[in-house]
Amino acid sequence: MVRSRRNPVKEVTVDRSRHRTRLGAVHARQATGLRANSFAFWTSACVARVYAKPMREDRRQVFKLIGGLMLSSGAVSVGYYLVTREGAIDEWVAVGPVAELPVNEITMKRLSVTEHGLVTARPVEKVIWLRRMSDDTVQVLSGACPHNNCTANWIPEKEVFDCRCHNSVFAPSGAVLAGPSARAMDTLEQRIQSGVLAVRYQKFKKTIAAKEAVS
Ligand code: FES
């Protein structure tokens, strides 16, 4: 390289210490800014937390209240269902020879069957009413009054079935004559094999007009 005297090449020297100082100041400012930003963020977060705390607790209380109400109403529903649920009975029982039944008379029989609750089963005794016809067919009626499951009794002198609980009265065929029962006495399925009568004892839903088995 040729150097001219008029335009001497200026030596550029870098004052590294000043440069470092300036850089240091920039970094310091940036760091201070960051710290300031962090501090502002932290402060606002704390303030938000302080102000949000009572709201969060209120909300928690409300959720607890709603949860408690839902749980207690669910428990009440389950308890009501368990208390009011009827046990189901569905069982074929051998009753005896048809020839032993008096013709055209209404005869009571007691059957031992099993009632199935939600988790348990227990033996129970149930009444049925039999009427042997002249052609040796048999009318079989459940003794459980369809109104509310009291036993309907045969009153020979009046020739009616009478339920004393709420005064429902039924004809010999089981048809309703008086009282609150919404349907006739329930007929039961039956079969006669080799002269022996067997009856399917079922429990039917009380109160309602339709004949529906409890299941
Ligand atoms: S239970 Fe028979 S009339 Fe009510």
mmCIF file of C-alpha atoms and ligand atoms in Angstrom:
data_model
loop_
_atom_site.group_PDB
_atom_site.id
_atom_site.type_symbol
_atom_site.label_atom_id
_atom_site.label_comp_id
_atom_site.label_asym_id
_atom_site.label_seq_id
_atom_site.Cartn_x
_atom_site.Cartn_y
_atom_site.Cartn_z
ATOM 1 C CA MET A 1 0.000 0.000 0.000
ATOM 2 C CA VAL A 2 1.271 3.557 -1.026
ATOM 3 C CA ARG A 3 0.761 6.160 1.560
ATOM 4 C CA SER A 4 0.230 9.808 0.551
ATOM 5 C CA ARG A 5 1.452 12.562 2.811
ATOM 6 C CA ARG A 6 -1.700 14.661 2.139
ATOM 7 C CA ASN A 7 -4.047 11.964 2.985
ATOM 8 C CA PRO A 8 -2.326 10.014 5.578
ATOM 9 C CA VAL A 9 -4.130 6.994 6.543
ATOM 10 C CA LYS A 10 -5.515 7.569 9.958
ATOM 11 C CA GLU A 11 -4.797 4.923 12.358
ATOM 12 C CA VAL A 12 -7.960 3.890 13.955
ATOM 13 C CA THR A 13 -7.477 2.815 17.425
ATOM 14 C CA VAL A 14 -10.143 1.361 19.467
ATOM 15 C CA ASP A 15 -10.314 2.254 23.021
ATOM 16 C CA ARG A 16 -11.295 -1.115 24.213
ATOM 17 C CA SER A 17 -11.719 -0.072 27.776
ATOM 18 C CA ARG A 18 -14.316 2.628 26.793
ATOM 19 C CA HIS A 19 -16.002 0.213 24.445
ATOM 20 C CA ARG A 20 -16.206 -2.304 27.237
ATOM 21 C CA THR A 21 -17.512 0.398 29.528
ATOM 22 C CA ARG A 22 -20.222 1.392 27.008
ATOM 23 C CA LEU A 23 -21.165 -2.210 26.419
ATOM 24 C CA GLY A 24 -21.246 -2.747 30.125
ATOM 25 C CA ALA A 25 -23.597 0.196 30.515
ATOM 26 C CA VAL A 26 -25.922 -1.172 27.803
ATOM 27 C CA HIS A 27 -25.967 -4.599 29.415
ATOM 28 C CA ALA A 28 -26.516 -3.050 32.780
ATOM 29 C CA ARG A 29 -29.450 -1.029 31.424
ATOM 30 C CA GLN A 30 -30.905 -4.131 29.783
ATOM 31 C CA ALA A 31 -30.418 -6.141 32.953
ATOM 32 C CA THR A 32 -31.956 -3.367 35.011
ATOM 33 C CA GLY A 33 -34.854 -3.216 32.579
ATOM 34 C CA LEU A 34 -35.324 -6.966 32.816
ATOM 35 C CA ARG A 35 -35.137 -6.828 36.565
ATOM 36 C CA ALA A 36 -37.590 -3.935 36.544
ATOM 37 C CA ASN A 37 -39.904 -5.880 34.231
ATOM 38 C CA SER A 38 -39.591 -9.012 36.396
ATOM 39 C CA PHE A 39 -40.269 -6.987 39.485
ATOM 40 C CA ALA A 40 -43.335 -5.379 37.901
ATOM 41 C CA PHE A 41 -44.590 -8.749 36.743
ATOM 42 C CA TRP A 42 -43.998 -10.304 40.155
ATOM 43 C CA THR A 43 -45.716 -7.394 41.904
ATOM 44 C CA SER A 44 -48.772 -7.501 39.642
ATOM 45 C CA ALA A 45 -48.975 -11.283 40.073
ATOM 46 C CA CYS A 46 -48.903 -10.868 43.849
ATOM 47 C CA VAL A 47 -51.547 -8.166 43.733
ATOM 48 C CA ALA A 48 -53.707 -10.282 41.460
ATOM 49 C CA ARG A 49 -53.280 -13.204 43.799
ATOM 50 C CA VAL A 50 -54.195 -11.127 46.828
ATOM 51 C CA TYR A 51 -57.301 -9.773 45.140
ATOM 52 C CA ALA A 52 -58.212 -13.133 43.585
ATOM 53 C CA LYS A 53 -57.915 -15.038 46.855
ATOM 54 C CA PRO A 54 -61.255 -14.103 48.381
ATOM 55 C CA MET A 55 -62.976 -14.764 45.039
ATOM 56 C CA ARG A 56 -61.347 -18.172 44.743
ATOM 57 C CA GLU A 57 -62.407 -19.057 48.284
ATOM 58 C CA ASP A 58 -65.940 -17.886 47.586
ATOM 59 C CA ARG A 59 -66.046 -19.962 44.446
ATOM 60 C CA ARG A 60 -64.667 -22.948 46.328
ATOM 61 C CA GLN A 61 -67.395 -22.527 48.945
ATOM 62 C CA VAL A 62 -70.055 -22.346 46.221
ATOM 63 C CA PHE A 63 -68.693 -25.468 44.515
ATOM 64 C CA LYS A 64 -68.576 -27.229 47.890
ATOM 65 C CA LEU A 65 -72.183 -26.215 48.546
ATOM 66 C CA ILE A 66 -73.349 -27.381 45.112
ATOM 67 C CA GLY A 67 -71.423 -30.646 45.476
ATOM 68 C CA GLY A 68 -72.894 -31.191 48.937
ATOM 69 C CA LEU A 69 -76.416 -30.520 47.687
ATOM 70 C CA MET A 70 -75.946 -32.891 44.748
ATOM 71 C CA LEU A 71 -74.530 -35.606 47.002
ATOM 72 C CA SER A 72 -77.272 -35.262 49.600
ATOM 73 C CA SER A 73 -80.078 -35.199 47.000
ATOM 74 C CA GLY A 74 -78.510 -38.280 45.358
ATOM 75 C CA ALA A 75 -78.326 -40.028 48.735
ATOM 76 C CA VAL A 76 -81.971 -39.143 49.448
ATOM 77 C CA SER A 77 -83.037 -40.517 46.042
ATOM 78 C CA VAL A 78 -81.090 -43.744 46.549
ATOM 79 C CA GLY A 79 -82.462 -44.101 50.095
ATOM 80 C CA TYR A 80 -86.012 -43.492 48.879
ATOM 81 C CA TYR A 81 -85.545 -46.051 46.093
ATOM 82 C CA LEU A 82 -84.156 -48.638 48.532
ATOM 83 C CA VAL A 83 -86.929 -48.055 51.073
ATOM 84 C CA THR A 84 -89.824 -48.060 48.594
ATOM 85 C CA ARG A 85 -88.518 -50.720 46.200
ATOM 86 C CA GLU A 86 -90.702 -53.828 46.168
ATOM 87 C CA GLY A 87 -89.071 -57.223 46.271
ATOM 88 C CA ALA A 88 -89.757 -59.376 43.223
ATOM 89 C CA ILE A 89 -91.260 -62.872 43.303
ATOM 90 C CA ASP A 90 -91.434 -65.114 40.253
ATOM 91 C CA GLU A 91 -91.565 -68.804 41.029
ATOM 92 C CA TRP A 92 -93.401 -71.937 39.919
ATOM 93 C CA VAL A 93 -94.840 -73.830 42.878
ATOM 94 C CA ALA A 94 -96.562 -77.238 42.915
ATOM 95 C CA VAL A 95 -99.941 -76.783 44.603
ATOM 96 C CA GLY A 96 -101.406 -80.302 44.579
ATOM 97 C CA PRO A 97 -103.883 -82.600 42.806
ATOM 98 C CA VAL A 98 -106.813 -80.804 41.186
ATOM 99 C CA ALA A 99 -109.064 -83.697 42.225
ATOM 100 C CA GLU A 100 -108.678 -82.611 45.858
ATOM 101 C CA LEU A 101 -110.255 -79.214 45.223
ATOM 102 C CA PRO A 102 -114.030 -78.907 45.752
ATOM 103 C CA VAL A 103 -115.872 -78.057 42.536
ATOM 104 C CA ASN A 104 -117.264 -74.526 42.242
ATOM 105 C CA GLU A 105 -115.928 -73.489 45.591
ATOM 106 C CA ILE A 106 -113.246 -70.971 46.375
ATOM 107 C CA THR A 107 -110.360 -72.442 48.326
ATOM 108 C CA MET A 108 -107.373 -70.729 49.917
ATOM 109 C CA LYS A 109 -103.816 -72.059 49.602
ATOM 110 C CA ARG A 110 -100.660 -70.697 51.162
ATOM 111 C CA LEU A 111 -97.476 -70.865 49.117
ATOM 112 C CA SER A 112 -93.913 -70.586 50.395
ATOM 113 C CA VAL A 113 -91.899 -68.543 47.915
ATOM 114 C CA THR A 114 -88.770 -66.415 47.875
ATOM 115 C CA GLU A 115 -88.889 -62.660 47.630
ATOM 116 C CA HIS A 116 -85.815 -61.109 45.998
ATOM 117 C CA GLY A 117 -84.782 -57.694 47.274
ATOM 118 C CA LEU A 118 -82.004 -55.559 45.870
ATOM 119 C CA VAL A 119 -79.244 -57.557 47.571
ATOM 120 C CA THR A 120 -81.036 -60.126 49.721
ATOM 121 C CA ALA A 121 -83.658 -62.832 49.309
ATOM 122 C CA ARG A 122 -86.064 -64.022 52.004
ATOM 123 C CA PRO A 123 -88.724 -66.711 52.271
ATOM 124 C CA VAL A 124 -92.284 -65.379 52.443
ATOM 125 C CA GLU A 125 -95.743 -66.921 52.560
ATOM 126 C CA LYS A 126 -98.336 -65.815 50.021
ATOM 127 C CA VAL A 127 -102.056 -66.499 49.704
ATOM 128 C CA ILE A 128 -103.733 -67.658 46.501
ATOM 129 C CA TRP A 129 -107.418 -68.361 45.835
ATOM 130 C CA LEU A 130 -108.406 -71.372 43.733
ATOM 131 C CA ARG A 131 -111.732 -72.163 42.150
ATOM 132 C CA ARG A 132 -112.115 -75.531 40.485
ATOM 133 C CA MET A 133 -114.640 -75.358 37.672
ATOM 134 C CA SER A 134 -116.907 -78.188 36.659
ATOM 135 C CA ASP A 135 -114.671 -78.930 33.652
ATOM 136 C CA ASP A 136 -111.685 -79.319 36.000
ATOM 137 C CA THR A 137 -110.030 -76.124 34.895
ATOM 138 C CA VAL A 138 -108.897 -73.957 37.795
ATOM 139 C CA GLN A 139 -109.171 -70.202 38.298
ATOM 140 C CA VAL A 140 -106.138 -68.972 40.223
ATOM 141 C CA LEU A 141 -106.126 -65.509 41.813
ATOM 142 C CA SER A 142 -103.355 -63.862 43.782
ATOM 143 C CA GLY A 143 -104.483 -62.982 47.299
ATOM 144 C CA ALA A 144 -102.473 -59.741 47.191
ATOM 145 C CA CYS A 145 -104.830 -56.797 46.819
ATOM 146 C CA PRO A 146 -103.731 -54.763 43.764
ATOM 147 C CA HIS A 147 -104.326 -51.547 45.677
ATOM 148 C CA ASN A 148 -101.560 -51.895 48.243
ATOM 149 C CA ASN A 149 -100.723 -55.574 48.702
ATOM 150 C CA CYS A 150 -102.907 -56.342 51.754
ATOM 151 C CA THR A 151 -104.546 -59.766 51.587
ATOM 152 C CA ALA A 152 -107.999 -59.868 50.033
ATOM 153 C CA ASN A 153 -110.122 -62.459 51.877
ATOM 154 C CA TRP A 154 -112.995 -64.539 50.571
ATOM 155 C CA ILE A 155 -116.259 -63.869 52.451
ATOM 156 C CA PRO A 156 -118.457 -66.932 51.635
ATOM 157 C CA GLU A 157 -121.674 -65.492 53.047
ATOM 158 C CA LYS A 158 -121.344 -62.393 50.851
ATOM 159 C CA GLU A 159 -119.677 -64.205 47.987
ATOM 160 C CA VAL A 160 -117.090 -61.478 47.534
ATOM 161 C CA PHE A 161 -113.417 -60.935 48.175
ATOM 162 C CA ASP A 162 -112.957 -58.180 50.711
ATOM 163 C CA CYS A 163 -109.800 -56.210 51.475
ATOM 164 C CA ARG A 164 -110.092 -54.653 54.896
ATOM 165 C CA CYS A 165 -107.175 -52.241 54.466
ATOM 166 C CA HIS A 166 -109.092 -49.711 52.357
ATOM 167 C CA ASN A 167 -112.339 -51.567 51.648
ATOM 168 C CA SER A 168 -111.794 -52.792 48.121
ATOM 169 C CA VAL A 169 -114.389 -55.420 47.203
ATOM 170 C CA PHE A 170 -114.035 -57.961 44.388
ATOM 171 C CA ALA A 171 -116.418 -60.377 42.675
ATOM 172 C CA PRO A 172 -115.672 -64.161 42.684
ATOM 173 C CA SER A 173 -114.063 -63.645 39.255
ATOM 174 C CA GLY A 174 -111.744 -61.023 40.787
ATOM 175 C CA ALA A 175 -113.438 -58.012 39.122
ATOM 176 C CA VAL A 176 -113.532 -54.803 41.171
ATOM 177 C CA LEU A 177 -116.930 -54.116 42.757
ATOM 178 C CA ALA A 178 -115.986 -51.264 45.076
ATOM 179 C CA GLY A 179 -113.066 -49.456 46.700
ATOM 180 C CA PRO A 180 -109.851 -47.855 45.557
ATOM 181 C CA SER A 181 -108.265 -50.781 43.731
ATOM 182 C CA ALA A 182 -107.375 -49.652 40.198
ATOM 183 C CA ARG A 183 -107.612 -53.157 38.719
ATOM 184 C CA ALA A 184 -109.100 -56.594 39.241
ATOM 185 C CA MET A 185 -107.404 -59.200 41.391
ATOM 186 C CA ASP A 186 -104.402 -60.598 39.536
ATOM 187 C CA THR A 187 -104.778 -63.960 37.842
ATOM 188 C CA LEU A 188 -101.762 -66.261 38.036
ATOM 189 C CA GLU A 189 -100.341 -68.524 35.345
ATOM 190 C CA GLN A 190 -100.952 -72.181 35.970
ATOM 191 C CA ARG A 191 -100.471 -75.600 34.422
ATOM 192 C CA ILE A 192 -101.900 -79.009 35.217
ATOM 193 C CA GLN A 193 -99.694 -82.018 34.566
ATOM 194 C CA SER A 194 -100.851 -85.540 35.432
ATOM 195 C CA GLY A 195 -103.676 -83.996 37.437
ATOM 196 C CA VAL A 196 -101.306 -81.887 39.568
ATOM 197 C CA LEU A 197 -101.722 -78.124 39.603
ATOM 198 C CA ALA A 198 -98.645 -75.874 39.524
ATOM 199 C CA VAL A 199 -98.876 -72.101 39.828
ATOM 200 C CA ARG A 200 -96.452 -69.394 38.801
ATOM 201 C CA TYR A 201 -96.548 -66.980 41.715
ATOM 202 C CA GLN A 202 -95.613 -63.481 40.627
ATOM 203 C CA LYS A 203 -95.762 -60.200 42.426
ATOM 204 C CA PHE A 204 -97.371 -57.379 40.473
ATOM 205 C CA LYS A 205 -96.965 -53.647 40.897
ATOM 206 C CA LYS A 206 -99.474 -52.224 43.305
ATOM 207 C CA THR A 207 -101.706 -49.173 42.834
ATOM 208 C CA ILE A 208 -101.491 -48.966 39.030
ATOM 209 C CA ALA A 209 -104.258 -50.002 36.629
ATOM 210 C CA ALA A 210 -101.993 -52.141 34.448
ATOM 211 C CA LYS A 211 -100.933 -55.607 35.535
ATOM 212 C CA GLU A 212 -97.133 -55.380 35.547
ATOM 213 C CA ALA A 213 -94.812 -57.805 37.295
ATOM 214 C CA VAL A 214 -92.361 -56.394 39.833
ATOM 215 C CA SER A 215 -88.875 -57.119 38.517
HETATM 216 S S1 FES B 1 -104.732 -52.642 50.063
HETATM 217 FE FE1 FES B 1 -106.623 -53.500 49.548
HETATM 218 S S2 FES B 1 -107.908 -51.798 49.441
HETATM 219 FE FE2 FES B 1 -105.995 -50.930 49.916
#
